[in-house]
Coordinates of C-alpha atoms in Angstrom, one line a residue:
X1 CA 0.0 0.0 0.0
X2 CA 1.0 3.6 -0.5
X3 CA 2.9 5.4 2.3
X4 CA 0.1 7.3 4.0
X5 CA 1.5 8.8 7.2
X6 CA 3.2 12.2 7.7
X7 CA 6.3 10.5 9.2
X8 CA 6.5 8.4 5.9
X9 CA 6.3 11.7 4.0
X10 CA 9.0 13.2 6.1
X11 CA 11.4 10.2 5.9
X12 CA 10.9 10.0 2.2
X13 CA 11.8 13.6 1.3
X14 CA 15.0 13.6 -0.7
X15 CA 14.6 10.0 -1.9
X16 CA 18.0 8.5 -2.4
X17 CA 19.7 11.8 -1.6
X18 CA 21.6 11.8 1.7
X19 CA 19.4 13.6 4.1
X20 CA 22.1 16.1 4.9
X21 CA 22.3 17.0 1.3
X22 CA 18.6 17.7 0.7
X23 CA 18.8 21.4 1.3
X24 CA 21.6 21.6 -1.2
X25 CA 19.6 19.6 -3.7
X26 CA 16.7 22.0 -3.3
X27 CA 19.0 24.9 -4.0
X28 CA 20.4 23.3 -7.1
X29 CA 16.9 22.3 -8.4
X30 CA 15.4 25.8 -7.8
X31 CA 18.3 27.5 -9.7
X32 CA 17.2 25.7 -12.9
X33 CA 14.0 27.8 -12.9
X34 CA 12.9 31.3 -13.9
X35 CA 12.2 32.5 -10.4
X36 CA 15.8 31.9 -9.5
X37 CA 17.4 33.1 -12.7
X38 CA 17.3 29.8 -14.6
X39 CA 16.9 29.5 -18.4
X40 CA 14.9 27.1 -20.5
X41 CA 18.0 26.0 -22.5
X42 CA 19.8 25.1 -19.2
X43 CA 16.8 23.1 -18.0
X44 CA 16.8 21.2 -21.3
X45 CA 20.5 20.6 -21.4
X46 CA 20.5 19.3 -17.8
X47 CA 17.0 17.7 -17.9
X48 CA 18.1 14.3 -16.4
X49 CA 19.7 16.0 -13.3
X50 CA 16.8 18.4 -12.9
X51 CA 14.1 15.7 -13.2
X52 CA 16.0 13.3 -11.0
X53 CA 16.4 15.9 -8.3
X54 CA 12.7 16.9 -8.6
X55 CA 11.4 13.3 -8.1
X56 CA 13.9 12.6 -5.3
X57 CA 12.5 15.7 -3.5
X58 CA 8.8 15.4 -4.2
X59 CA 7.8 11.7 -4.5
X60 CA 6.9 11.3 -0.8
X61 CA 4.7 14.4 -1.0
X62 CA 3.0 13.0 -4.1
X63 CA 2.4 9.6 -2.5
X64 CA 1.1 11.3 0.7
X65 CA -1.4 13.5 -1.2
X66 CA -2.1 11.6 -4.4
X67 CA -1.6 7.9 -3.8
X68 CA 0.3 5.6 -6.2
X69 CA -0.8 7.2 -9.5
X70 CA 0.6 10.7 -10.0
X71 CA -1.7 12.1 -12.6
X72 CA -5.0 14.0 -13.1
X73 CA -8.1 12.7 -14.7
X74 CA -11.4 13.9 -16.1
X75 CA -14.1 13.1 -13.6
X76 CA -17.8 12.3 -13.4
X77 CA -20.1 13.7 -10.8
X78 CA -20.2 11.5 -7.7
X79 CA -16.9 9.9 -8.6
X80 CA -14.0 10.2 -6.2
X81 CA -10.5 11.3 -7.3
X82 CA -9.1 7.8 -6.9
X83 CA -12.0 6.3 -8.9
X84 CA -11.5 8.8 -11.7
X85 CA -7.8 8.0 -11.8
X86 CA -8.4 4.2 -12.1
X87 CA -11.1 4.8 -14.8
X88 CA -8.7 7.0 -16.7
X89 CA -6.0 4.3 -16.7
X90 CA -8.6 1.6 -17.8
X91 CA -9.7 3.9 -20.6
X92 CA -6.1 4.2 -21.9
X93 CA -5.8 0.4 -21.8
X94 CA -9.0 0.0 -23.8
X95 CA -8.0 2.5 -26.4
X96 CA -4.7 0.6 -26.9
X97 CA -6.7 -2.5 -27.4
X98 CA -4.4 -4.5 -25.0
X99 CA -4.7 -8.3 -25.1
X100 CA -3.7 -10.8 -22.4
X101 CA 0.0 -11.7 -22.6
X102 CA 1.2 -8.7 -24.5
X103 CA 4.4 -6.9 -23.6
X104 CA 3.7 -3.2 -22.8
X105 CA 6.0 -0.3 -22.0
X106 CA 5.1 2.4 -19.5
X107 CA 7.3 5.4 -20.3
X108 CA 8.1 7.5 -17.2
X109 CA 6.2 5.2 -14.8
X110 CA 6.6 6.9 -11.5
X111 CA 6.2 4.4 -8.6
X112 CA 4.1 2.1 -10.8
X113 CA 0.5 2.9 -9.9
X114 CA -0.8 2.9 -13.6
X115 CA 1.6 0.0 -14.4
X116 CA 0.0 -2.3 -11.7
X117 CA -3.6 -1.1 -12.5
X118 CA -3.2 -1.6 -16.3
X119 CA -1.4 -4.9 -16.0
X120 CA -4.2 -6.4 -13.7
X121 CA -7.0 -4.8 -15.9
X122 CA -5.6 -6.2 -19.2
X123 CA -3.7 -9.3 -18.1
X124 CA -0.5 -7.9 -19.8
X125 CA 3.1 -7.7 -18.7
X126 CA 4.1 -4.1 -18.2
X127 CA 7.7 -2.8 -18.0
X128 CA 8.1 0.6 -16.3
X129 CA 10.8 2.9 -17.5
X130 CA 12.1 5.4 -15.0
X131 CA 15.2 7.5 -14.6
X132 CA 14.8 7.9 -10.8
X133 CA 16.2 5.2 -8.5
X134 CA 14.1 6.1 -5.5
X135 CA 10.8 5.8 -7.4
X136 CA 11.9 2.4 -8.8
X137 CA 12.7 1.1 -5.3
X138 CA 9.3 2.3 -4.1
X139 CA 7.7 0.7 -7.2
X140 CA 9.4 -2.6 -6.6
X141 CA 8.2 -2.7 -3.0
X142 CA 4.6 -1.9 -4.0
X143 CA 4.7 -4.5 -6.7
X144 CA 5.8 -7.1 -4.1
X145 CA 3.0 -6.1 -1.8
X146 CA 0.5 -6.2 -4.7
X147 CA 1.9 -9.6 -5.8
X148 CA 2.5 -8.6 -9.4
X149 CA 6.3 -9.1 -9.6
X150 CA 5.9 -11.6 -12.4
X151 CA 4.0 -9.3 -14.7
X152 CA 5.4 -5.9 -13.7
X153 CA 9.0 -4.9 -13.7
X154 CA 11.2 -1.8 -13.9
X155 CA 14.1 -0.6 -15.9
X156 CA 16.2 2.3 -14.8
X157 CA 16.9 4.4 -17.9
X158 CA 16.4 7.7 -19.8
X159 CA 13.5 7.7 -22.2
X160 CA 15.6 9.7 -24.6
X161 CA 18.0 6.7 -24.9
X162 CA 16.0 3.5 -24.2
X163 CA 18.1 0.3 -23.6
X164 CA 15.7 -1.9 -25.7
X165 CA 16.1 -3.4 -29.1
X166 CA 14.0 -2.1 -32.0
X167 CA 10.4 -3.5 -32.2
X168 CA 10.4 -4.7 -28.5
X169 CA 6.9 -3.9 -27.4
X170 CA 3.3 -4.7 -28.4
X171 CA 2.1 -1.3 -27.0
X172 CA 3.5 1.7 -25.4
X173 CA 1.9 4.4 -23.2
X174 CA 2.9 7.5 -21.3
X175 CA 0.9 9.2 -18.6
X176 CA 1.9 12.9 -18.0
X177 CA 5.5 11.9 -18.3
X178 CA 7.0 12.9 -21.7
X179 CA 6.3 16.5 -20.7
X180 CA 9.7 16.2 -18.9
X181 CA 11.5 15.5 -22.2
X182 CA 13.9 18.2 -23.4
X183 CA 13.0 17.4 -27.0
X184 CA 9.6 15.8 -27.5
X185 CA 10.4 14.8 -31.0
X186 CA 13.4 12.8 -29.8
X187 CA 11.4 11.1 -27.1
X188 CA 8.6 10.2 -29.5
X189 CA 11.2 8.9 -32.0
X190 CA 12.6 6.5 -29.3
X191 CA 9.1 5.3 -28.6
X192 CA 8.5 4.7 -32.3
X193 CA 11.7 2.7 -32.4
X194 CA 10.9 0.3 -29.6
X195 CA 7.3 -0.2 -30.7
X196 CA 6.5 -3.1 -33.0
X197 CA 5.4 -2.1 -36.5
X198 CA 1.7 -1.4 -36.8
X199 CA 1.2 -1.3 -33.0
X200 CA -0.1 1.6 -30.9
X201 CA 1.3 4.4 -28.6
X202 CA -1.1 6.2 -26.3
X203 CA -0.4 9.3 -24.2
X204 CA -1.9 11.7 -21.8
X205 CA 0.3 14.8 -22.3
X206 CA 0.6 18.2 -20.6
X207 CA 0.1 20.9 -23.2
X208 CA -0.9 24.5 -23.7
X209 CA -3.6 25.6 -26.1
X210 CA -3.2 28.5 -28.6
X211 CA -4.7 30.8 -25.9
X212 CA -1.3 31.1 -24.3
X213 CA 0.1 34.5 -25.0
X214 CA 4.0 34.6 -24.6
X215 CA 3.8 38.4 -24.4
X216 CA 1.4 38.2 -21.4
X217 CA 3.4 38.6 -18.2
X218 CA 0.7 36.9 -16.1
X219 CA 0.7 33.9 -18.5
X220 CA 4.5 33.7 -18.3
X221 CA 4.4 33.9 -14.5
X222 CA 1.9 31.1 -14.1
X223 CA 3.7 29.0 -16.7
X224 CA 6.9 29.4 -14.6
X225 CA 5.1 28.4 -11.4
X226 CA 3.9 25.2 -13.1
X227 CA 7.4 24.5 -14.5
X228 CA 9.2 24.7 -11.1
X229 CA 6.4 22.9 -9.2
X230 CA 6.3 20.0 -11.7
X231 CA 9.9 19.6 -12.9
X232 CA 9.3 20.7 -16.5
X233 CA 11.9 22.2 -18.8
X234 CA 9.1 23.9 -20.8
X235 CA 5.3 23.4 -21.5
X236 CA 4.6 22.9 -25.2
X237 CA 1.7 23.8 -27.3
X238 CA -0.7 21.0 -28.2
X239 CA 0.1 21.6 -31.9
X240 CA 3.8 21.2 -31.3
X241 CA 3.3 17.8 -29.7
X242 CA 1.0 16.6 -32.6
X243 CA 3.5 17.7 -35.1
X244 CA 6.4 16.0 -33.3
X245 CA 4.4 12.7 -33.3
X246 CA 4.0 12.9 -37.0
X247 CA 7.6 13.8 -37.6
X248 CA 8.6 10.8 -35.4
X249 CA 6.7 8.5 -37.8
X250 CA 3.3 8.1 -36.1
X251 CA -0.1 8.5 -37.6
X252 CA -2.3 10.4 -35.1
X253 CA -5.6 8.4 -35.2
X254 CA -7.3 10.3 -32.5
X255 CA -6.6 13.2 -30.1
X256 CA -8.8 15.1 -27.8
X257 CA -8.6 17.7 -25.1
X258 CA -10.3 15.7 -22.3
X259 CA -10.5 18.7 -20.0
X260 CA -13.2 20.3 -22.2
X261 CA -16.0 17.8 -21.6
X262 CA -15.1 16.7 -18.0
X263 CA -18.3 17.1 -15.9
X264 CA -16.1 17.8 -12.8
X265 CA -13.0 20.0 -13.5
X266 CA -9.7 18.1 -13.6
X267 CA -8.1 20.8 -11.4
X268 CA -10.8 20.6 -8.6
X269 CA -8.4 18.8 -6.1
X270 CA -6.1 21.9 -6.4
X271 CA -8.9 24.5 -6.0
X272 CA -8.6 26.0 -2.6
X273 CA -12.2 27.1 -2.6
X274 CA -13.4 23.5 -2.8
X275 CA -13.6 21.2 0.3
X276 CA -13.7 17.4 -0.1
X277 CA -13.1 14.7 2.5
X278 CA -12.1 12.3 -0.2
X279 CA -9.2 14.5 -1.2
X280 CA -8.7 16.2 2.2
X281 CA -4.9 16.3 2.0
X282 CA -5.1 18.4 -1.2
X283 CA -7.6 21.1 -0.1
X284 CA -6.9 24.3 1.9
X285 CA -7.3 22.8 5.3
X286 CA -5.4 19.6 4.5
X287 CA -2.5 21.6 3.0
X288 CA -2.4 23.9 6.0
X289 CA -2.2 20.9 8.4
X290 CA 0.5 19.2 6.3
X291 CA 2.5 22.4 5.9
X292 CA 2.6 22.9 9.7
X293 CA 3.4 19.2 10.4
X294 CA 6.3 19.4 7.9
X295 CA 7.5 22.6 9.5
X296 CA 7.4 21.0 12.9
X297 CA 9.1 17.8 11.7
X298 CA 11.8 19.7 10.0
X299 CA 12.4 21.9 13.1
X300 CA 12.8 18.8 15.4
X301 CA 15.0 17.0 12.8
X302 CA 12.6 14.3 11.7
X303 CA 12.3 15.8 8.2
X304 CA 15.5 17.0 6.4
X305 CA 16.2 20.7 6.0
X306 CA 14.7 21.9 2.8
X307 CA 11.4 20.0 3.2
X308 CA 9.3 23.1 3.7
X309 CA 10.8 24.6 0.5
X310 CA 9.8 21.5 -1.5
X311 CA 6.2 21.8 -0.2
X312 CA 6.3 25.5 -1.1
X313 CA 7.2 25.0 -4.8
X314 CA 4.6 22.2 -5.0
X315 CA 1.9 24.5 -3.7
X316 CA 3.2 27.2 -6.1
X317 CA 2.5 24.8 -9.0
X318 CA -1.0 23.9 -7.6
X319 CA -1.8 27.6 -7.3
X320 CA -0.6 28.2 -10.9
X321 CA -2.6 25.4 -12.4
X322 CA -5.8 26.3 -10.6
X323 CA -5.4 30.1 -11.1
X324 CA -4.6 29.8 -14.8
X325 CA -7.6 27.5 -15.4
X326 CA -9.9 30.0 -13.6
X327 CA -8.6 33.1 -15.2
X328 CA -8.5 31.7 -18.7
X329 CA -11.6 29.7 -19.2
X330 CA -10.7 28.6 -22.7
X331 CA -7.1 27.9 -21.7
X332 CA -6.4 24.5 -20.3
X333 CA -2.9 24.6 -18.9
X334 CA -3.0 20.9 -18.0
X335 CA -4.5 19.8 -21.3
X336 CA -4.4 16.1 -21.9
X337 CA -3.2 15.6 -25.4
X338 CA -4.8 12.3 -25.8
X339 CA -3.1 10.3 -28.6
X340 CA -4.5 6.8 -28.1
X341 CA -4.0 4.6 -31.1
X342 CA -1.3 6.9 -32.5
X343 CA 0.0 4.1 -34.7
X344 CA 2.4 4.2 -37.5
X345 CA 1.5 2.3 -40.7

């Protein structure tokens, strides 16, 4: 089961980083970003270090607040956040047309929440690709607890340079992961290479719509908040991702902005005006309690120095996502570029 206590959160901050080095890691991570003088090209050039530091620092916070699957989902009325996330994963598996016994690749798999869910739902073997050692160690532990070690495994590698032969997998998916890529074309090209001919790649992607105005200072500020709080080198336009897929050799069979028709807004868990017991740790009261517990644990030495700063930039991203969505009704910052059945012929 997912680590659920605040002491688990505190002990996990920093991941595999030595606890005495967490504050230094926070300093180094923050310097990649706009608010601390960082540049986009520097983030892209050092993406593996930036993303590794990010997930070492934030994974225990994600697991504490979000569970085992670190992604958003469109949501029906009366549906809990956890239920919507599971349905979102099942939908992806159905769009891929997964069949029992197939070999599937999860690109940027986190601690393996979607991997375990999709493997059990579709009776497939799923390999999770991840650059972060701490997330893999957590994923292996959770796979053991769930009893899925025979069908779910992990490979530590960079999705820009996958250690697999050509034509290795029957299907590939990515859930809000390839947004970390410094070059989305290069990432999609690698996915194309390891996918068997005629098979499908499906993705939930973070994108911006054409409503983004690069000359609007408020847009730029909110974009920067999301980038620092989510470990992103940049946030791409939907059209750029679609074009990169085609250039990589895929035929885009279907794509849709799933935020548009969602009966319950995808960003609701981040909306401070909304109160829900089912996502208590994410709302205003829950965040206030967690913030003060982390502050106390850091003060008494049970959480490493720098833990409060990690929580701060995570809250900065949450504020940016929710604020942007409210201010620009036709602008879906966390758009899901849904490319199920993006297959090359």
